[in-house]
XYZ file of C-alpha atoms in Angstrom:
498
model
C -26.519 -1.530 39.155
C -26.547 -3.359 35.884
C -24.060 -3.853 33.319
C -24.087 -1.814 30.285
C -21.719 -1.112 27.105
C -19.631 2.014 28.847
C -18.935 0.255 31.858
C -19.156 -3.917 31.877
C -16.880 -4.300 34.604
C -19.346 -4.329 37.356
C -20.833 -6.745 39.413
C -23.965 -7.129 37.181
C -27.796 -8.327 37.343
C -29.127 -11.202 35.458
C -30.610 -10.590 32.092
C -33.722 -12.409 32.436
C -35.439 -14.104 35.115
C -33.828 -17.040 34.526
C -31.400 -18.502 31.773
C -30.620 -22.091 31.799
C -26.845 -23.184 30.051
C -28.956 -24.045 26.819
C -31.029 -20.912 26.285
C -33.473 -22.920 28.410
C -36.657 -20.706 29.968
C -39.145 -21.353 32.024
C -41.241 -19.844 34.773
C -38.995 -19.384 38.326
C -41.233 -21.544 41.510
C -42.838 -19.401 44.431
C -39.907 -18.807 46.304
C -39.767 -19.995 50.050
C -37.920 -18.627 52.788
C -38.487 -22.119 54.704
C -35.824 -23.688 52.413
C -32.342 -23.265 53.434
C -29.845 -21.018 52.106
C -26.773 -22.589 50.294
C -23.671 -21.700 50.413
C -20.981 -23.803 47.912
C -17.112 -22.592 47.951
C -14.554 -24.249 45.503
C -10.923 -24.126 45.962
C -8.676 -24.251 43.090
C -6.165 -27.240 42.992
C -5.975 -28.573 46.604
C -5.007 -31.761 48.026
C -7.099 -33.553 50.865
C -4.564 -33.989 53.287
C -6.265 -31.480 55.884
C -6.220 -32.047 59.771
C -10.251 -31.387 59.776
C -9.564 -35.031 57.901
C -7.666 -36.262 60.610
C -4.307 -35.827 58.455
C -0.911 -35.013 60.373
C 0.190 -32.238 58.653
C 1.833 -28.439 59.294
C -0.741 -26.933 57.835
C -2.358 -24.755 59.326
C -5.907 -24.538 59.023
C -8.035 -23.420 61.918
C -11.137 -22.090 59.482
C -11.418 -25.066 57.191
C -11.082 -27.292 60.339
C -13.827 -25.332 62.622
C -16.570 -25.770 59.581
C -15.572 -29.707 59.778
C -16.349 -29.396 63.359
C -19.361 -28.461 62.257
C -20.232 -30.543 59.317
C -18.922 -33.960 58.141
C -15.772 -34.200 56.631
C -15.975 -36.855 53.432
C -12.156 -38.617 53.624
C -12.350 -39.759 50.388
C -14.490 -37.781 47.805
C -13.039 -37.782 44.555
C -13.358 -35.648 41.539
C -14.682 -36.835 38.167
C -11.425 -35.391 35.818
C -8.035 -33.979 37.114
C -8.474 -30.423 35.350
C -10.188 -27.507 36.582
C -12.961 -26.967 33.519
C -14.509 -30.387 33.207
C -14.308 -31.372 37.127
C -16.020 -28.399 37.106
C -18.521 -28.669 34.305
C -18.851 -32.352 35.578
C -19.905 -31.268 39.590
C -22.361 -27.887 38.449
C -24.060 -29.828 35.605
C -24.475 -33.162 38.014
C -22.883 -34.862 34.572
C -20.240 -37.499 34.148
C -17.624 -36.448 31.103
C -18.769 -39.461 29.529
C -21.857 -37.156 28.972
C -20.474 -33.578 28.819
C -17.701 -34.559 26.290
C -15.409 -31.893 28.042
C -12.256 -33.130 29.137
C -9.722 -30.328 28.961
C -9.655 -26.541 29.428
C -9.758 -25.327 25.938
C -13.707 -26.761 25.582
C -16.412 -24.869 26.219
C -18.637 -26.482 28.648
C -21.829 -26.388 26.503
C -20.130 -27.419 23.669
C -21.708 -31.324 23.052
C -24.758 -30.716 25.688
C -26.132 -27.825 24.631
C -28.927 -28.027 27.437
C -26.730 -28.796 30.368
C -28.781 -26.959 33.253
C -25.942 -25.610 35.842
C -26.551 -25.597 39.586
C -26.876 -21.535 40.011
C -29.497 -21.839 36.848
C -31.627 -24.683 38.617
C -31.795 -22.892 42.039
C -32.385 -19.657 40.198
C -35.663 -21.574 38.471
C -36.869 -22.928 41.515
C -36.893 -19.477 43.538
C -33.771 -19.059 44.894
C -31.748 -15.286 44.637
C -28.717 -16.632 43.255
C -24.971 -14.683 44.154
C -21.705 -15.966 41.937
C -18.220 -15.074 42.714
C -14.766 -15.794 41.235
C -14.800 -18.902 39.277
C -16.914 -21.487 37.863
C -16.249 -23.010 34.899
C -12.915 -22.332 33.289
C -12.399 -18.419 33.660
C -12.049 -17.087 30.563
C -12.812 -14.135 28.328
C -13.876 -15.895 25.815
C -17.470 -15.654 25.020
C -18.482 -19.388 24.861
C -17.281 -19.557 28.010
C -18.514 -16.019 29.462
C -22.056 -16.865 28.885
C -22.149 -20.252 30.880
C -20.316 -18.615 33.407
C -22.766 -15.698 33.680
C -25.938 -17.818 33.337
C -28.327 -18.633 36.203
C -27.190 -15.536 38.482
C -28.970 -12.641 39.826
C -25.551 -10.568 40.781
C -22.095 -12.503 39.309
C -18.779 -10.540 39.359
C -17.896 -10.479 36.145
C -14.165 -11.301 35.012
C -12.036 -8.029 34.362
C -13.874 -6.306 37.056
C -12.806 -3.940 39.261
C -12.790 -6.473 41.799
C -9.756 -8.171 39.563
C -8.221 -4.482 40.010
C -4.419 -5.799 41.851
C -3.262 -7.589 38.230
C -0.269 -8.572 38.530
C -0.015 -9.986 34.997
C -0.180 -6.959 33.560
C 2.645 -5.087 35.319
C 0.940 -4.289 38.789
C 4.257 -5.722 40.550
C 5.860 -2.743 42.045
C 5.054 -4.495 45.722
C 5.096 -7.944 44.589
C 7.878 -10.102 46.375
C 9.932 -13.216 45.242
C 8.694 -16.100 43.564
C 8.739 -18.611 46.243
C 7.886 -22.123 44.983
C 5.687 -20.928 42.464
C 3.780 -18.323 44.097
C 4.321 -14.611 43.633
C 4.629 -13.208 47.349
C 3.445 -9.758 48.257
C 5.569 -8.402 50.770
C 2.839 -4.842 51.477
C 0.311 -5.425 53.768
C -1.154 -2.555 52.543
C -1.911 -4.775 49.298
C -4.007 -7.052 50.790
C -6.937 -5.999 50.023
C -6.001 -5.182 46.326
C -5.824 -9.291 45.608
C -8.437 -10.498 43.528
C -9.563 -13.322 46.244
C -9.235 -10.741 49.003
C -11.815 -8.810 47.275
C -13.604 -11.310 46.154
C -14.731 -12.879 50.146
C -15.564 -8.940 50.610
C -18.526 -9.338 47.679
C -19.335 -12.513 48.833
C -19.547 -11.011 52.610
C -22.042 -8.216 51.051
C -24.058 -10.806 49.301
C -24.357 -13.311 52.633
C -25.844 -9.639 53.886
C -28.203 -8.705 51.080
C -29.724 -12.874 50.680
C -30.315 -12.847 54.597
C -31.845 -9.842 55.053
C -34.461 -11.117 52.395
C -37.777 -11.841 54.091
C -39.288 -13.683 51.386
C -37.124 -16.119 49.771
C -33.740 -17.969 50.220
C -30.288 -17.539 48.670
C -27.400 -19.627 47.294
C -24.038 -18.144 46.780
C -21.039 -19.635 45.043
C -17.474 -18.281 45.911
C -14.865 -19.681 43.094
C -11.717 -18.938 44.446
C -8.122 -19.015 42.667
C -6.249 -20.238 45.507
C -4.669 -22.761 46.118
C -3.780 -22.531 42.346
C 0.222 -22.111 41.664
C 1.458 -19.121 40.290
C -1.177 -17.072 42.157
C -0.395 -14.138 44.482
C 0.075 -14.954 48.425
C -0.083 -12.134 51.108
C 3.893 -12.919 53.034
C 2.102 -13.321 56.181
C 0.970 -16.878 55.135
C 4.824 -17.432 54.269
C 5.723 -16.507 57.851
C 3.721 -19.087 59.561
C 5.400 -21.957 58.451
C 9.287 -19.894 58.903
C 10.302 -22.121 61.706
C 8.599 -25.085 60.686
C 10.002 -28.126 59.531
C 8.252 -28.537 55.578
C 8.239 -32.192 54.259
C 9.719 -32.267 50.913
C 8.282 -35.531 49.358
C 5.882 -34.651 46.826
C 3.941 -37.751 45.591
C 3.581 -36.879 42.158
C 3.627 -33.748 39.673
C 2.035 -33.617 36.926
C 3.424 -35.094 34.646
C 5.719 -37.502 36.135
C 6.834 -39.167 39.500
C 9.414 -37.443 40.699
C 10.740 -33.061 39.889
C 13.718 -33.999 38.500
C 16.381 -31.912 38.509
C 15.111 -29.764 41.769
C 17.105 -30.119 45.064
C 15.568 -30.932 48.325
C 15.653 -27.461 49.375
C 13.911 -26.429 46.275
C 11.175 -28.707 46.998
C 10.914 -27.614 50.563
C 10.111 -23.800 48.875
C 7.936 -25.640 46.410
C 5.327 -27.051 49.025
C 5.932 -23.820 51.280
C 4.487 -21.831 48.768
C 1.890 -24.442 48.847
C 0.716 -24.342 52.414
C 1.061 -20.620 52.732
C -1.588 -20.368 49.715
C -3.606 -23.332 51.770
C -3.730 -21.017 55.038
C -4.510 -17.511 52.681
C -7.276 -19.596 51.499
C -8.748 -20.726 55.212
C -8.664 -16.954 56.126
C -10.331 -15.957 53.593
C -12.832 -19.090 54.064
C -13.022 -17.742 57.955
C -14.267 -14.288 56.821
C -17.025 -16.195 54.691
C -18.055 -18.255 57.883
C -17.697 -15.079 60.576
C -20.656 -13.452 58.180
C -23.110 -16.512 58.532
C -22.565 -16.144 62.336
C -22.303 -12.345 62.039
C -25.756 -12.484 60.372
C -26.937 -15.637 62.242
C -27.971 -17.930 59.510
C -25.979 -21.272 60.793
C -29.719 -22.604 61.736
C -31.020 -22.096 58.311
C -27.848 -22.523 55.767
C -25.793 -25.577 54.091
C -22.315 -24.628 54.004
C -20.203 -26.683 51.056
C -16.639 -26.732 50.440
C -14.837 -28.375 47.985
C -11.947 -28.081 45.901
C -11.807 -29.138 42.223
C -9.536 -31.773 41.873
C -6.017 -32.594 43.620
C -3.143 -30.580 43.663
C -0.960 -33.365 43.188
C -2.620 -35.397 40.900
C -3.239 -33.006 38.199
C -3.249 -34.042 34.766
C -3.100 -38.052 36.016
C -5.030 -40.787 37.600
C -4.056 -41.255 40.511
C -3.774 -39.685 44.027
C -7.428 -37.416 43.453
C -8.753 -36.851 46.388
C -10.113 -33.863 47.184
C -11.471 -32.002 49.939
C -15.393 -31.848 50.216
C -17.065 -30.836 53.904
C -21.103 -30.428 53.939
C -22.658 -28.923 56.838
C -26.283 -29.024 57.235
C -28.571 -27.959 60.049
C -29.575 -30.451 62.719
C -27.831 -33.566 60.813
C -27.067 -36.734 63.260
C -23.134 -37.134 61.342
C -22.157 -33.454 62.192
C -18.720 -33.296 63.746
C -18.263 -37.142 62.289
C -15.432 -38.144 60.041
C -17.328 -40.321 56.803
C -14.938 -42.498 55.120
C -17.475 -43.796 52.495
C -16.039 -42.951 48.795
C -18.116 -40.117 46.962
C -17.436 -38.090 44.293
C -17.798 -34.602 43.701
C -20.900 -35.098 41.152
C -22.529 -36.173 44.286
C -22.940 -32.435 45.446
C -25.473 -31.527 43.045
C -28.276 -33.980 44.115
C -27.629 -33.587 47.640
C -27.858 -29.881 47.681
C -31.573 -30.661 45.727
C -32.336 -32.858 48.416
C -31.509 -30.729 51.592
C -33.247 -27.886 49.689
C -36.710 -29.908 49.456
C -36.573 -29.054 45.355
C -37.886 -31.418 42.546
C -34.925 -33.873 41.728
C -33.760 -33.062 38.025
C -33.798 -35.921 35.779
C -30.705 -36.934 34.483
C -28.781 -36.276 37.133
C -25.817 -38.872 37.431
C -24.475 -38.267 41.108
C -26.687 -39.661 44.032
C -27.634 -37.327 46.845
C -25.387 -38.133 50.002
C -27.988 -36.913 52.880
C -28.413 -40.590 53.888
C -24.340 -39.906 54.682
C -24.722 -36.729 56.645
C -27.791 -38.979 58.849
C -25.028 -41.585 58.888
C -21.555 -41.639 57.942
C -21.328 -45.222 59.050
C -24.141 -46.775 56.992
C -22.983 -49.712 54.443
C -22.145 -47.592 51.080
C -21.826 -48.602 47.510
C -19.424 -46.136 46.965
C -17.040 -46.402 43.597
C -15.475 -43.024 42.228
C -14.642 -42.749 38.491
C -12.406 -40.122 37.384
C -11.933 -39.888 33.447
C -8.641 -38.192 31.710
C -7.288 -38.212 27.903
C -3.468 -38.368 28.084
C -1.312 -36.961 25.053
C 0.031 -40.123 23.340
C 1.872 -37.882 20.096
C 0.687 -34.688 18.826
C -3.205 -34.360 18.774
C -3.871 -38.378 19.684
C -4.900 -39.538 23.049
C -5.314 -42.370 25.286
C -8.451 -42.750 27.143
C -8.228 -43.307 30.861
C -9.945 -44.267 33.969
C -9.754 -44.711 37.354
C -12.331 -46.683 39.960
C -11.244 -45.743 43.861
C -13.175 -47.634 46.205
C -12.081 -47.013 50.154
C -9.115 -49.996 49.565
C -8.208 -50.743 46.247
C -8.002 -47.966 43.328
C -7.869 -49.691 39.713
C -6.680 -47.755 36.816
C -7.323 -48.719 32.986
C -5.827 -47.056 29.766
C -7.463 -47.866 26.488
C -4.282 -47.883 24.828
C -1.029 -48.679 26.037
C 1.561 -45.943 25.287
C 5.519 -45.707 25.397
C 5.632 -43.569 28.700
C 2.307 -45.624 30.603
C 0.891 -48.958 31.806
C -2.188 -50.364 30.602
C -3.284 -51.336 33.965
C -2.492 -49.689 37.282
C -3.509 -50.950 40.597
C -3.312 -49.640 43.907
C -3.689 -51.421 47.429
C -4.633 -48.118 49.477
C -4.649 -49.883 52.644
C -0.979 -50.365 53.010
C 0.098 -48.003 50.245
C -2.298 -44.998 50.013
C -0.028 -42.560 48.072
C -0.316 -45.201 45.380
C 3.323 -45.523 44.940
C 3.623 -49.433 44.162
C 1.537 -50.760 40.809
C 0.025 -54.279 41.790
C -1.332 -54.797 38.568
C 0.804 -57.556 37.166
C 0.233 -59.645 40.905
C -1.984 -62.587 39.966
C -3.941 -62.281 43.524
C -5.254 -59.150 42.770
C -6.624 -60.198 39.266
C -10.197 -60.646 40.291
C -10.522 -57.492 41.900
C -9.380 -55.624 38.857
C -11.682 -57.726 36.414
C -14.301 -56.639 39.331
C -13.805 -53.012 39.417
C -12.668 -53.161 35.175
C -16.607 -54.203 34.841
C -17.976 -51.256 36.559
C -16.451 -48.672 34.673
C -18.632 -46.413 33.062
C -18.180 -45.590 29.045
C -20.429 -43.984 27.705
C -21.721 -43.806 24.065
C -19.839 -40.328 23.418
C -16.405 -40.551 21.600
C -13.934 -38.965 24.393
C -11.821 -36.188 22.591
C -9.686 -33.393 23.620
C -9.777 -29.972 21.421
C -6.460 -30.721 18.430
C -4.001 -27.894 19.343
C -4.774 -26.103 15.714
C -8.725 -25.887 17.068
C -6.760 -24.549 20.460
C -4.904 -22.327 18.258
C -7.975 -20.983 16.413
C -10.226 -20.586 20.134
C -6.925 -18.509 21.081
C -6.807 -15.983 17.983
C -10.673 -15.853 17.691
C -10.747 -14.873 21.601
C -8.203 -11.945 21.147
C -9.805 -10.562 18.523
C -12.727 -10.408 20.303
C -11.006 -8.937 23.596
C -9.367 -5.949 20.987
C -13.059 -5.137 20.314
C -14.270 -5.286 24.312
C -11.380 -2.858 24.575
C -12.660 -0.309 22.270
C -15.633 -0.288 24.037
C -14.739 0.139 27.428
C -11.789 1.980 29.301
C -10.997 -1.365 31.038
C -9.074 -3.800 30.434
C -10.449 -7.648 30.780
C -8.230 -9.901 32.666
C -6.406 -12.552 30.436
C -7.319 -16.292 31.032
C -6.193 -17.900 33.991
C -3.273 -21.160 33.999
C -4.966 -23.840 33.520
């Protein structure tokens, strides 16, 4: 089926044979079916704390915790900028913002590196079928962001699909429940299957089908999915689980501050049950991925990654973002192992390369973590940077950045403001929710001069979009959704929460 001007809401067919993010084209390589399939799924706003991490927690996660049975679970992987669109850009392009230049939501991902080369669009050139679903860079209708999200695919569900068809933005709420803590329950069983991620882990069933039934070449399929993300619908049954279950309360951080002020305990309680009952939709639905590779056998010849894109908790800040990342790979000495070396998400990008036998690309910025999955004991040079531009007045910004290593975590502002420090530091060994700032205690001073030195800059000028070029992306993208609309019967689905 391909995609065409009375009906773009289809699950569609590259354009060429391949597109890089640039306009880039060059010839695809044979394709081999000896190289492994890959698999990569990305959760939406999730903390780390998982029991397949060796975490006490309520959750309940039997799926997520049977693939890090499998594969080895990386305790502290961290991602590159607490916002979905440039953790994103930074992980699929193997860049560091300090290279991309895109630090917020509002940017396209493109919009400095106009040859950025994503992940689907490298695998596609080197003979890999290539599957997308849900999201990959910030989902958006806008078309800057439309075609890097549609490049480098052979099939990609395309946003406003009929896949997106249970849209509860746009009135579809005659079965929809409460809000509880933040997430829109839906109380019909029956409606299941209408939710977009629901739908989506059906596609991405079909497509684990259709790439191993080819004979002749391999396959790598990304699932994007919206949950964990607040504000997102969450079948009741996930509520139930956790009915007679005692739910901590304490939530480290929000997003903006340390403490929801002004919310009683009780409220908090709903708060992070709405949380874990999105956490346990989302291992379902990663349990019907992982039923098709053993439904269709291909454990022995497939990397399974999951990930999510930054923390739940430390959104918009610097500290607490960890993240979940699990890598399975066939026949790897560290599966079922635990690796407490620090990563960071830009790591996945080389690594997949390097199980896959491909060229390495140059330029890439992460470092392939294979000699992890061998070993997730050996000695590690492990230091995580993760990059954010704080609001400091109306369309001014601090630059700021964080180095984790597995016991201290140093944070550094380029300018002091009126509501931050200039220097945060963290002693994770006896405070890992990073709740006490050491910074001012002389016998930590060499350590943060240490870690202050390895921070990378860059020779880019860090800026976020002002809010009158927000302003402008906003209008220029609903006039062009009033034209899609004239030109098809369906609606496209608005922009996602950042």
């Amino acid at each position: 089926m391909s995609k065409s001007k009375g009906n773009r809401n289809v699950v569609v067919f590259a354009m060429f044979a391949v597109m890089a993010l640039g306009g880039v084209m060059s010839g695809r390589a044979e394709p081999s079916k000896s190289k492994p399939n890959v698999i990569f799924i990305v959760a939406d706003d999730i903390d780390r704390k998982l029991s397949s991490r060796g975490d006490t927690t309520v959750q309940m996660t039997p799926q997520i915790d049977s693939l890090g049975a499998k594969g080895v679970v990386f305790a502290n992987a961290y991602a590159q900028v607490p916002l979905c669109n440039p953790s994103r850009v930074s992980f699929l392009s193997g860049k560091r913002p300090e290279t991309t230049g895109v630090l917020d939501n509002f940017t396209p991902p493109n919009r400095f590196v106009s040859d950025l080369e994503f992940l689907p669009s490298f695998f596609q050139r080197n003979g890999y079928t290539t599957y997308g679903v849900g999201k990959v860079a910030q989902q958006s209708s806008k078309p800057s962001f439309k075609a890097v999200n549609e490049a480098g695919w052979d099939k990609y569900e395309v946003i406003g699909s009929p896949i997106s068809g249970f849209n509860w933005r746009k009135g579809d709420k005659s079965t929809i429940g409460p809000v509880q803590g933040g997430w829109l329950r839906v109380d019909n069983p029956a409606d299941e299957k209408r939710l977009v991620d629901t739908r989506r882990t059906a596609l991405a069933r079909e497509f684990i089908k259709e790439g191993g039934a080819q004979k002749d070449k391999p396959f790598l399929l990304y699932v994007g999915y919206k949950v964990p993300h607040r504000n997102g619908p969450v079948p009741k049954r996930f509520f139930d689980l956790y009915a007679n279950k005692d739910i901590p309360w304490q939530i480290p951080l929000t997003r903006r501050g340390d403490t929801y002020s002004g919310e009683s305990e009780e409220q908090l309680r709903e708060r992070m049950l709405g949380y874990y009952a999105a956490v346990s939709y989302l291992d379902d639905l990663v349990g019907e991925i992982l039923t098709e590779i053993t439904d269709q056998d291909l454990w022995k010849n497939t990397v399974v990654v999951f990930a999510g894109d930054h923390s739940a908790f430390g959104k918009d800040r610097l500290r607490q973002q960890g993240t979940p990342l699990i890598i399975y790979a066939p026949d790897r000495a560290g599966n079922g192992k635990i690796c407490s070396r620090v990563v960071e998400l830009l790591d996945i990008y080389p690594t997949l390369v390097d199980l896959c036998g491909l060229p390495m690309p140059k330029g890439l910025e992460g470092k392939s973590l294979v000699p992890l999955l061998n070993d997730p004991d050996i000695p590690w040079d492990g230091v995580a940077q993760t990059t954010y531009l704080r609001h400091r007045g109306v369309d001014a910004f601090d630059v700021g950045r964080a180095l984790s290593t597995e016991d201290f975590r140093y944070i550094e502002w380029d300018n002091a403001s009126p509501h931050g420090m200039e220097r945060e530091f963290y002693d994770l060994r006896s405070d890992p929710d990073e709740l006490k700032n050491l910074a001012d205690d002389p016998q930590y001073a060499d350590k943060m001069r240490e870690l202050s030195a390895l921070i990378i800059r860059g020779d880019q000028q860090l800026t976020r979009l002002t809010r009158l070029e927000i302003r402008e992306l906003r209008a220029a993208a609903k006039e062009a959704a009033k034209q899609r609309k004239k030109d098809s019967a369906t609606d496209e689905e608005e922009e996602e929460d950042n």
